[in-house]
XYZ file of C-alpha atoms in Angstrom:
654
model
C -12.208 -19.106 7.159
C -10.744 -15.977 5.471
C -13.001 -13.603 7.312
C -11.812 -15.181 10.632
C -8.161 -14.714 9.617
C -8.839 -11.059 8.739
C -10.252 -10.375 12.130
C -7.292 -12.259 13.934
C -4.596 -10.083 12.178
C -4.791 -7.111 14.589
C -5.810 -9.296 17.549
C -2.580 -11.091 18.125
C -0.348 -7.899 18.641
C -3.236 -6.485 20.748
C -3.057 -9.501 23.050
C 0.679 -8.951 23.343
C 0.198 -5.302 24.255
C -2.222 -6.300 26.951
C -0.034 -9.000 28.467
C 3.289 -7.041 28.293
C 1.675 -3.799 29.207
C -0.194 -4.994 32.263
C 1.848 -7.899 33.661
C 5.128 -7.729 31.726
C 7.175 -6.795 34.762
C 6.263 -10.052 36.505
C 7.976 -12.311 33.971
C 11.323 -12.465 32.279
C 12.394 -10.344 29.351
C 12.753 -13.559 27.175
C 8.994 -14.169 27.513
C 8.284 -10.560 26.798
C 10.133 -10.445 23.485
C 8.827 -13.806 22.429
C 5.251 -12.571 22.995
C 6.056 -9.441 20.980
C 7.641 -10.926 17.931
C 5.534 -14.057 18.098
C 2.311 -12.182 17.958
C 3.611 -10.276 14.859
C 4.689 -13.541 13.332
C 1.105 -14.921 13.839
C -0.366 -11.804 12.206
C 1.996 -12.259 9.290
C 0.901 -15.875 8.895
C -2.720 -14.856 8.878
C -1.869 -12.107 6.288
C -0.285 -14.689 4.108
C -3.343 -16.872 4.319
C -5.663 -13.993 3.366
C -3.282 -12.990 0.544
C -3.255 -16.422 -0.961
C -7.123 -16.584 -0.836
C -7.500 -13.100 -2.608
C -4.791 -14.083 -5.142
C -6.719 -17.285 -5.886
C -10.223 -15.908 -5.917
C -9.696 -12.280 -6.852
C -12.513 -11.391 -4.333
C -12.537 -8.392 -1.889
C -13.485 -9.119 1.723
C -15.425 -6.696 3.847
C -15.888 -7.945 7.419
C -17.893 -6.146 10.093
C -16.703 -7.012 13.605
C -19.510 -5.109 15.334
C -21.769 -2.101 14.997
C -20.101 0.631 16.829
C -21.717 4.056 16.423
C -25.308 4.549 15.132
C -27.787 7.354 15.259
C -29.524 9.581 12.768
C -27.678 9.415 9.399
C -24.387 8.270 11.066
C -23.560 4.633 11.194
C -19.945 3.506 11.871
C -18.890 -0.061 12.105
C -15.649 -1.641 13.332
C -15.152 -3.080 9.929
C -12.284 -4.316 7.680
C -11.909 -3.975 3.957
C -9.219 -6.323 2.569
C -8.552 -5.931 -1.098
C -5.264 -6.102 -3.154
C -4.092 -2.711 -1.829
C -4.774 -3.768 1.830
C -2.852 -7.072 1.094
C 0.303 -5.343 -0.041
C 0.219 -2.953 2.851
C -0.417 -5.836 5.354
C 2.481 -7.994 3.896
C 4.811 -5.006 4.216
C 3.700 -4.109 7.776
C 3.615 -7.597 9.207
C 6.700 -8.953 7.200
C 9.014 -6.050 7.687
C 7.691 -5.498 11.169
C 8.385 -9.110 12.180
C 12.090 -8.798 10.998
C 12.482 -5.518 12.915
C 10.967 -7.017 16.005
C 13.451 -9.967 15.824
C 16.401 -7.515 15.239
C 15.186 -5.468 18.333
C 15.806 -8.497 20.575
C 19.527 -8.055 20.086
C 19.740 -4.302 19.667
C 17.676 -3.540 22.791
C 19.231 -6.270 24.980
C 20.111 -4.874 28.342
C 18.112 -1.632 27.902
C 16.087 -0.343 30.832
C 12.407 -0.551 29.853
C 12.936 -3.567 27.558
C 9.254 -4.772 28.060
C 7.945 -1.313 27.688
C 9.716 -0.874 24.321
C 8.068 -4.083 22.951
C 4.652 -3.006 24.298
C 4.918 0.251 22.374
C 6.033 -1.566 19.215
C 3.141 -3.946 19.402
C 0.700 -1.061 20.083
C 2.133 0.582 16.904
C 1.471 -2.652 14.943
C -2.114 -2.744 16.062
C -2.733 0.897 15.155
C -0.998 0.589 11.767
C -3.017 -2.609 11.026
C -6.296 -0.737 11.896
C -5.211 2.209 9.604
C -4.802 -0.023 6.469
C -7.618 -2.471 7.168
C -10.442 -0.109 8.159
C -13.353 0.041 5.744
C -14.392 3.545 6.782
C -12.692 6.851 7.669
C -13.446 6.653 11.407
C -11.444 3.276 11.757
C -8.760 4.798 9.530
C -8.548 7.849 11.769
C -8.305 5.821 14.943
C -5.276 3.920 13.467
C -3.973 7.293 12.151
C -4.037 8.745 15.660
C -2.755 5.573 17.237
C 0.391 5.503 15.096
C 0.952 9.183 16.004
C 0.674 8.259 19.769
C 3.076 5.370 19.352
C 5.407 7.718 17.395
C 5.459 10.051 20.346
C 6.017 7.253 22.895
C 8.847 5.641 20.860
C 10.669 8.808 19.837
C 10.690 9.793 23.519
C 11.667 6.258 24.600
C 14.730 7.752 26.344
C 12.531 10.169 28.224
C 15.344 11.224 30.531
C 17.106 12.712 27.486
C 16.048 16.276 26.808
C 16.535 16.141 23.030
C 14.441 12.959 22.835
C 11.638 14.501 24.819
C 11.677 17.627 22.555
C 11.724 15.524 19.508
C 8.789 13.515 20.618
C 6.741 16.682 21.433
C 7.697 18.184 18.060
C 6.514 15.096 16.213
C 3.283 15.113 18.157
C 2.463 18.849 17.470
C 3.466 18.854 13.899
C 1.313 15.757 13.144
C -1.597 17.389 14.917
C -1.523 20.163 12.334
C -1.969 17.653 9.592
C -4.550 15.680 11.520
C -6.679 18.821 11.798
C -6.899 18.839 7.995
C -7.662 15.204 7.856
C -10.483 15.599 10.384
C -11.964 18.406 8.287
C -11.864 16.115 5.305
C -13.820 13.489 7.217
C -16.547 16.050 8.161
C -16.828 17.117 4.567
C -17.123 13.561 3.437
C -20.056 12.963 5.880
C -21.787 16.270 5.059
C -21.732 15.387 1.282
C -22.294 11.707 1.308
C -24.104 10.992 4.654
C -21.820 8.009 5.105
C -18.169 7.302 6.049
C -17.836 3.936 4.421
C -15.318 3.820 1.609
C -17.402 1.729 -0.750
C -20.447 3.906 -0.467
C -18.539 7.202 -0.692
C -16.588 6.074 -3.797
C -19.725 4.812 -5.501
C -21.316 8.363 -5.219
C -18.225 10.323 -6.171
C -19.753 11.281 -9.550
C -22.366 13.378 -7.653
C -19.729 15.579 -5.931
C -19.222 19.052 -7.203
C -15.657 19.650 -8.520
C -15.077 22.465 -5.950
C -15.981 20.238 -3.072
C -13.863 17.355 -4.422
C -10.959 19.835 -4.419
C -11.722 20.918 -0.819
C -11.923 17.302 0.424
C -8.757 16.272 -1.552
C -6.772 19.217 -0.163
C -7.762 18.481 3.398
C -6.910 14.885 2.962
C -3.474 16.025 1.462
C -2.846 18.192 4.667
C -3.145 15.039 6.795
C -0.924 13.044 4.367
C 1.711 15.842 4.320
C 1.915 15.796 8.088
C 2.076 12.030 8.504
C 4.506 11.456 5.543
C 6.784 14.437 6.418
C 6.446 16.352 3.216
C 6.965 20.104 2.840
C 6.215 22.113 4.755
C 5.527 19.675 7.635
C 8.623 17.558 7.326
C 10.688 18.965 10.194
C 9.612 16.357 12.705
C 11.065 13.274 10.896
C 14.825 14.133 11.150
C 14.472 14.824 14.833
C 12.642 11.640 15.290
C 16.004 9.851 14.937
C 16.329 10.387 18.678
C 14.448 7.134 19.241
C 16.122 3.762 19.166
C 17.218 2.599 15.643
C 14.563 -0.124 15.356
C 11.976 2.576 15.902
C 13.533 4.541 12.963
C 13.364 1.470 10.819
C 9.819 0.437 11.516
C 7.867 3.655 12.153
C 9.894 6.365 10.467
C 11.086 4.621 7.327
C 9.138 1.416 6.511
C 5.482 1.847 7.580
C 4.132 4.841 9.514
C 5.430 7.565 7.182
C 3.945 5.749 4.189
C 0.399 6.040 5.637
C -0.085 9.290 3.892
C 0.739 7.653 0.547
C -1.633 4.845 1.330
C -4.373 7.205 2.224
C -3.992 9.202 -1.023
C -4.046 5.927 -3.057
C -7.084 4.618 -1.176
C -8.824 7.873 -1.916
C -7.586 8.255 -5.474
C -11.181 8.613 -6.960
C -11.524 11.812 -4.960
C -8.068 13.124 -6.064
C -8.892 12.129 -9.717
C -11.948 14.316 -9.537
C -9.730 17.303 -8.772
C -6.937 18.156 -11.257
C -5.823 21.074 -8.988
C -5.314 18.668 -6.093
C -3.477 16.352 -8.247
C -1.095 19.054 -9.365
C -0.557 20.183 -5.737
C 0.308 16.542 -4.738
C 2.715 16.197 -7.600
C 4.527 19.578 -6.977
C 4.858 18.869 -3.217
C 6.294 15.500 -3.970
C 8.733 16.777 -6.569
C 9.918 19.693 -4.598
C 10.323 17.621 -1.378
C 12.298 14.897 -3.215
C 14.846 17.467 -4.362
C 14.744 19.733 -1.312
C 15.560 16.867 1.205
C 18.105 15.384 -1.135
C 20.160 18.617 -1.052
C 20.176 18.588 2.809
C 21.311 14.980 2.824
C 24.446 15.929 0.925
C 26.317 17.372 4.050
C 24.868 15.739 7.058
C 27.245 13.880 9.302
C 24.911 11.843 11.517
C 24.381 8.387 9.942
C 20.761 8.214 10.933
C 19.978 11.741 9.864
C 21.372 11.112 6.396
C 18.845 8.190 6.156
C 16.180 10.376 7.617
C 16.486 12.947 4.864
C 16.643 10.234 2.332
C 13.346 9.030 3.647
C 11.794 12.374 3.255
C 13.134 12.498 -0.281
C 11.900 9.057 -1.181
C 8.465 9.778 0.207
C 8.465 12.761 -2.211
C 8.851 10.333 -5.069
C 5.786 8.453 -3.916
C 3.736 11.673 -3.622
C 5.046 12.596 -7.174
C 3.805 9.262 -8.390
C 0.397 9.815 -6.782
C 0.177 13.355 -8.270
C 0.751 12.239 -11.907
C -1.720 9.408 -11.623
C 0.880 6.536 -11.318
C -0.690 5.165 -8.196
C 0.600 1.591 -8.748
C 4.104 2.899 -9.230
C 3.762 4.867 -5.902
C 2.751 1.722 -4.073
C 5.494 -0.174 -5.803
C 8.150 2.258 -4.513
C 6.502 2.228 -1.083
C 7.021 -1.487 -0.955
C 10.534 -1.492 -2.307
C 11.449 1.407 -0.121
C 10.194 -0.517 2.865
C 12.763 -3.273 2.064
C 15.866 -1.278 1.461
C 15.290 1.563 3.873
C 14.551 -0.881 6.733
C 17.751 -2.644 5.636
C 19.761 0.590 5.659
C 18.415 1.766 9.151
C 19.037 -1.705 10.712
C 22.544 -1.910 9.129
C 23.162 1.608 10.529
C 21.995 0.369 13.903
C 24.547 -2.499 13.604
C 27.264 0.053 12.951
C 26.130 2.156 15.985
C 26.035 -0.995 18.039
C 29.564 -2.011 16.868
C 30.879 1.498 17.838
C 29.201 1.673 21.300
C 26.665 4.258 20.211
C 28.790 6.412 17.878
C 26.523 7.984 15.064
C 28.983 10.659 13.594
C 30.326 9.310 10.250
C 33.326 11.643 10.570
C 34.370 9.463 13.535
C 34.181 6.252 11.605
C 36.095 4.877 8.632
C 37.805 1.627 7.849
C 34.894 -0.601 9.073
C 34.729 -2.673 5.988
C 36.881 -5.486 7.270
C 35.819 -5.186 10.885
C 32.061 -5.686 10.371
C 31.944 -7.439 6.958
C 28.348 -8.692 7.048
C 27.062 -5.245 8.011
C 29.186 -3.617 5.260
C 27.949 -5.941 2.496
C 24.224 -5.611 3.554
C 24.491 -1.839 3.859
C 26.010 -1.723 0.379
C 23.062 -3.693 -0.961
C 20.686 -1.216 0.544
C 22.703 1.664 -0.934
C 22.671 0.231 -4.404
C 19.017 -0.331 -4.151
C 18.170 3.177 -3.001
C 20.509 4.646 -5.573
C 18.463 3.089 -8.324
C 21.162 0.853 -9.910
C 19.720 -2.180 -11.728
C 18.693 -4.828 -11.101
C 18.041 -4.182 -7.410
C 14.576 -3.188 -6.164
C 14.885 0.628 -5.997
C 15.706 0.848 -9.643
C 12.488 -0.566 -10.967
C 10.143 1.423 -8.794
C 11.945 4.773 -8.903
C 12.492 4.477 -12.634
C 8.782 3.766 -13.214
C 7.877 7.039 -11.506
C 10.456 8.942 -13.507
C 9.354 7.271 -16.762
C 5.640 7.988 -16.075
C 6.444 11.631 -15.448
C 8.462 11.916 -18.699
C 5.942 10.133 -20.895
C 3.111 12.127 -19.563
C 4.837 15.319 -20.357
C 5.612 16.466 -16.776
C 9.075 17.473 -17.898
C 9.810 19.955 -15.058
C 8.876 17.345 -12.463
C 10.914 14.756 -14.291
C 13.950 17.044 -14.172
C 13.526 17.659 -10.437
C 13.120 14.035 -9.706
C 16.124 13.077 -11.879
C 18.289 15.654 -10.170
C 17.104 14.273 -6.817
C 18.002 10.787 -7.939
C 21.610 11.942 -8.752
C 21.909 13.597 -5.365
C 20.464 10.479 -3.607
C 23.108 8.236 -5.308
C 25.925 10.698 -4.371
C 25.101 11.164 -0.626
C 24.368 7.459 -0.052
C 27.696 6.397 -1.574
C 29.316 9.249 0.387
C 27.881 7.637 3.464
C 29.385 4.120 2.487
C 32.820 5.620 1.775
C 33.008 7.690 4.940
C 31.745 4.776 7.068
C 33.381 1.747 5.709
C 36.380 2.785 3.547
C 39.579 4.783 4.051
C 41.581 4.957 7.307
C 39.990 4.791 10.723
C 38.925 8.017 12.415
C 37.797 6.307 15.528
C 39.266 6.860 19.007
C 41.543 4.028 20.293
C 39.005 2.762 22.824
C 36.190 2.455 20.390
C 38.269 0.818 17.624
C 39.567 -1.809 20.121
C 35.952 -2.908 20.815
C 34.495 -2.951 17.297
C 32.623 -6.185 16.704
C 30.084 -7.691 14.362
C 26.561 -7.820 15.564
C 25.023 -11.105 16.756
C 23.020 -13.363 14.440
C 19.711 -12.125 15.816
C 20.549 -8.759 14.303
C 22.400 -9.940 11.107
C 19.702 -12.501 10.188
C 16.932 -9.920 9.566
C 19.426 -7.842 7.666
C 20.024 -10.786 5.325
C 16.346 -11.279 4.748
C 15.886 -7.582 3.950
C 18.905 -7.825 1.624
C 17.261 -10.548 -0.339
C 14.055 -8.538 -0.605
C 16.010 -5.511 -1.654
C 17.663 -7.473 -4.466
C 14.643 -9.481 -5.765
C 11.655 -7.330 -4.645
C 11.735 -5.130 -7.794
C 10.911 -8.036 -10.065
C 7.354 -8.089 -8.783
C 6.891 -4.991 -10.962
C 8.745 -6.329 -14.066
C 8.121 -5.483 -16.907
C 7.472 -1.884 -16.109
C 3.707 -1.003 -15.891
C 2.843 -4.611 -16.827
C 4.305 -6.614 -14.125
C 2.499 -8.915 -11.698
C 2.062 -6.080 -9.056
C 0.344 -3.850 -11.585
C -2.111 -6.468 -12.550
C -2.748 -7.397 -8.867
C -3.426 -3.726 -7.908
C -5.362 -2.747 -11.013
C -8.832 -3.291 -9.589
C -8.011 -0.929 -6.709
C -5.526 1.674 -7.965
C -6.615 1.686 -11.582
C -4.294 1.996 -14.463
C -3.236 5.629 -13.595
C -3.486 6.669 -17.282
C -0.626 4.448 -18.522
C -0.523 3.847 -22.164
C 1.562 1.657 -24.504
C 5.115 2.971 -24.885
C 7.657 2.127 -27.558
C 10.333 -0.301 -26.367
C 12.934 2.142 -27.478
C 11.704 4.858 -25.278
C 11.351 2.608 -22.316
C 14.947 1.335 -22.734
C 16.278 4.944 -23.317
C 14.606 6.086 -19.994
C 15.942 3.134 -18.137
C 19.448 3.793 -19.479
C 19.102 7.507 -18.429
C 18.111 6.429 -14.915
C 20.996 4.008 -14.720
C 23.425 6.591 -15.813
C 22.192 9.063 -13.394
C 22.579 6.571 -10.509
C 26.186 5.532 -11.749
C 27.200 9.214 -12.106
C 26.290 9.909 -8.505
C 28.347 6.906 -7.435
C 31.299 8.035 -9.566
C 31.172 11.551 -8.031
C 31.074 10.014 -4.480
C 34.010 7.731 -5.332
C 36.050 10.673 -6.612
C 35.433 13.038 -3.727
C 35.662 10.476 -0.869
C 38.012 7.881 -2.179
C 40.314 9.448 -4.866
C 40.607 13.167 -4.104
C 39.942 13.361 -0.341
C 40.718 17.060 -0.069
C 38.169 18.125 -2.690
C 35.125 18.115 -0.316
C 36.779 20.469 2.110
C 37.873 22.840 -0.836
C 34.410 22.917 -2.138
C 32.941 23.641 1.292
C 35.311 26.522 1.698
C 34.747 27.771 -1.756
C 31.024 27.764 -1.509
C 30.796 28.379 2.231
C 27.464 30.090 2.212
C 25.772 27.328 0.413
C 27.480 24.689 2.491
C 26.455 26.455 5.669
C 22.933 26.719 4.518
C 22.644 23.036 3.747
C 24.380 22.085 6.984
C 21.775 24.124 8.872
C 18.934 22.696 6.793
C 17.951 25.894 5.124
C 17.230 27.361 8.594
C 13.720 26.130 8.411
C 13.459 25.186 12.084
C 14.797 28.567 12.993
C 12.210 30.269 10.678
C 9.363 28.255 12.143
C 10.516 29.191 15.664
C 10.556 32.835 14.745
C 7.152 32.873 12.894
C 5.107 30.406 14.963
C 6.798 28.836 18.014
C 7.916 31.879 19.816
C 4.801 34.014 19.155
C 2.555 31.160 20.330
C 4.659 30.816 23.436
C 4.271 34.511 24.214
C 0.451 34.263 23.611
C 0.458 31.311 26.024
C 2.225 33.334 28.685
C -0.300 36.185 28.130
C -3.258 33.856 28.466
C -1.792 32.241 31.477
C -1.412 35.691 33.059
C -5.002 36.547 32.103
C -6.205 33.183 33.667
C -4.354 33.555 36.858
C -4.964 37.331 37.418
C -8.422 38.043 35.873
C -10.304 34.817 35.776
C -8.883 33.407 39.090
C -9.219 36.919 40.494
C -12.989 37.013 39.839
C -13.463 33.539 41.325
C -11.485 34.531 44.432
C -13.397 37.768 44.571
C -16.782 36.025 44.749
C -15.437 33.798 47.376
C -14.108 36.645 49.488
C -17.408 38.545 49.027
C -19.258 35.535 50.256
C -16.956 35.233 53.235
C -17.338 38.915 53.950
C -21.098 38.606 53.743
C -21.177 35.652 56.075
C -18.981 37.557 58.593
C -21.024 40.691 58.559
C -20.966 42.244 62.018
C -24.389 44.101 62.053
C -27.932 43.058 61.604
C -28.461 45.623 58.829
C -25.670 44.321 56.759
C -26.975 40.799 56.970
C -30.538 41.975 56.294
C -29.407 43.749 53.133
C -27.057 41.083 51.935
C -29.165 38.012 52.798
C -32.539 39.527 52.004
C -31.831 41.888 49.110
C -28.865 40.068 47.575
C -29.766 36.517 48.102
C -27.091 35.478 45.501
C -24.395 35.985 48.057
C -26.392 35.654 51.187
C -26.188 33.195 53.979
C -28.386 30.679 52.298
C -26.114 30.622 49.240
C -23.119 30.312 51.419
C -24.568 27.209 52.954
C -25.522 26.014 49.520
C -21.952 26.564 48.201
C -20.652 24.494 51.156
C -22.973 21.639 50.132
C -22.059 21.895 46.449
C -18.360 21.784 47.438
C -18.936 18.317 48.959
C -19.518 17.034 45.423
C -15.929 17.798 44.511
C -14.618 14.726 46.241
C -11.687 13.946 43.924
C -12.989 10.464 43.479
C -13.076 9.515 39.802
C -15.910 7.038 40.252
C -18.077 9.721 41.843
C -17.550 11.990 38.813
C -18.284 9.101 36.466
C -21.527 8.360 38.274
C -22.582 12.040 37.989
C -21.690 12.041 34.268
C -23.771 8.922 33.562
C -26.699 10.301 35.617
C -26.471 13.452 33.678
C -26.439 11.673 30.343
C -29.583 9.680 31.344
C -31.254 12.920 32.400
C -30.279 14.557 29.172
C -31.610 11.582 27.138
C -34.947 11.740 28.973
C -35.319 15.456 28.280
C -34.503 15.054 24.639
C -36.992 12.222 24.351
C -39.750 14.237 26.024
C -39.004 17.131 23.709
C -39.247 14.745 20.664
C -42.609 13.480 21.982
C -44.031 16.985 22.303
């Protein structure tokens, strides 16, 4: 029964994709959205059933749907591996995904392309489910590329908007850089292990040379850096906010960007074999957490502030992986999904109330106008700031504590400073949006309204999870979640710590979060002129942060523009030289066929048969094959494959 439930999990959203994608225009929007969120709801119920079985029996299920690719040493099955790590990911994906789908019904109401939106969302769910459920690297890669495609489609949902189209293309290109590294890792895995199944690869990991382990781990890391928006491949994520807000919540905060973290944890035995790779992961995570937090200090777009906080929080997860705290990284992945989805959806509620306005400098005084949105946004802010007892405190504190107790003091300092900045800019966001006097124009202020229950309801559910979700990891490093994930993620090198040290580190983390809140309160509630004075006093630093360290401009200078120029050069070469040669041969044949004397034809047709009359007729016959009919080309390809197979078989028999 459990094996059947496992196979049904991705099937339900796939059916919704097929129905809404193919015939969705023929029925009402009500049926389209019910199919969309209903299919995700069924997947969630199946996931709960599988989770209960694994919780009760403690067994790992490996299910092969069918044998897909086989030949020589290569055998690839469409198979699923469901263990405790997969269960946590499935619960997050289907649970949070269901809430976001329901929220989208209200947020996207009246939008052109309503059915198309839900088709893309369900397609993303299918891809993400394959990514975390696959029992081998090929199925993982299919899901990996699938979520990349859906990211492109959903970021560019408003395809008539130039900025959205550019952001979608940017996300697609940057992710391809990371995917190239991931693909190299898969090739190296097969070369060394002659298999792509996780269980077989991990069982042979002791035979792998340290240098090769480092090479595979770094290639995997390149893929993770691209997908999870870490330095230096983070630039696509802030621009991805051009998509609708539910897209930001589902793909670019709660699930897709955590795929890189999942991939590292899934392959932790490879990373454990390479101390160099582990150090690189930790450094990238620590630097990204602090770097992105500094940019978030001065941003004025409500969604971009949350976008940079996502990049920063993903940095904490990478830091946790790099120092061996895999369970803590997954713990923060889970709690982050709760409070970041809450924050994005609450931000969407603000945008919905203000008729599309996203600039926090044009808000203010919304606390009494949209009270439910305010309260729930505040819950998410307290959670991400790391104030106890909300969820973000327990998971972030565990990563910080692990770094300190395992003597990674520099990384601890960077992460602690990043936590201070996170608390500051998130409460800055709260004060500028909900407190003070209104900075809205008269027309917008007259039409401010609370969101409908179809949008507020999912916010309430995420608010409860943001409050209580952290207790799944309590007490630190010994909670239920740690015991559940131990067979998959290992202990990560945890050791017994004195109660005094644990309490001290918790108090320090709490003090850091409260200090950030206090500073934000002073600057944006008590002394309102102080931010402008500081910006003027440190104008160079402020301008640098406002322009995001000019990283996009630097990338344009070093890579984008030179590649564009190279493309123009190659285009000229193709049109002038290559096409010129082709046209030259054609003109030569025409000249040959139109020769006026018998001598010319004798020389050309007899001595140079290549361009003679016979070849001219042959060329006309070959040209008839280019019919433009796809089924003709398909038939030729199939015939060619059969012919090639026969030739190979004959050669092997000889």
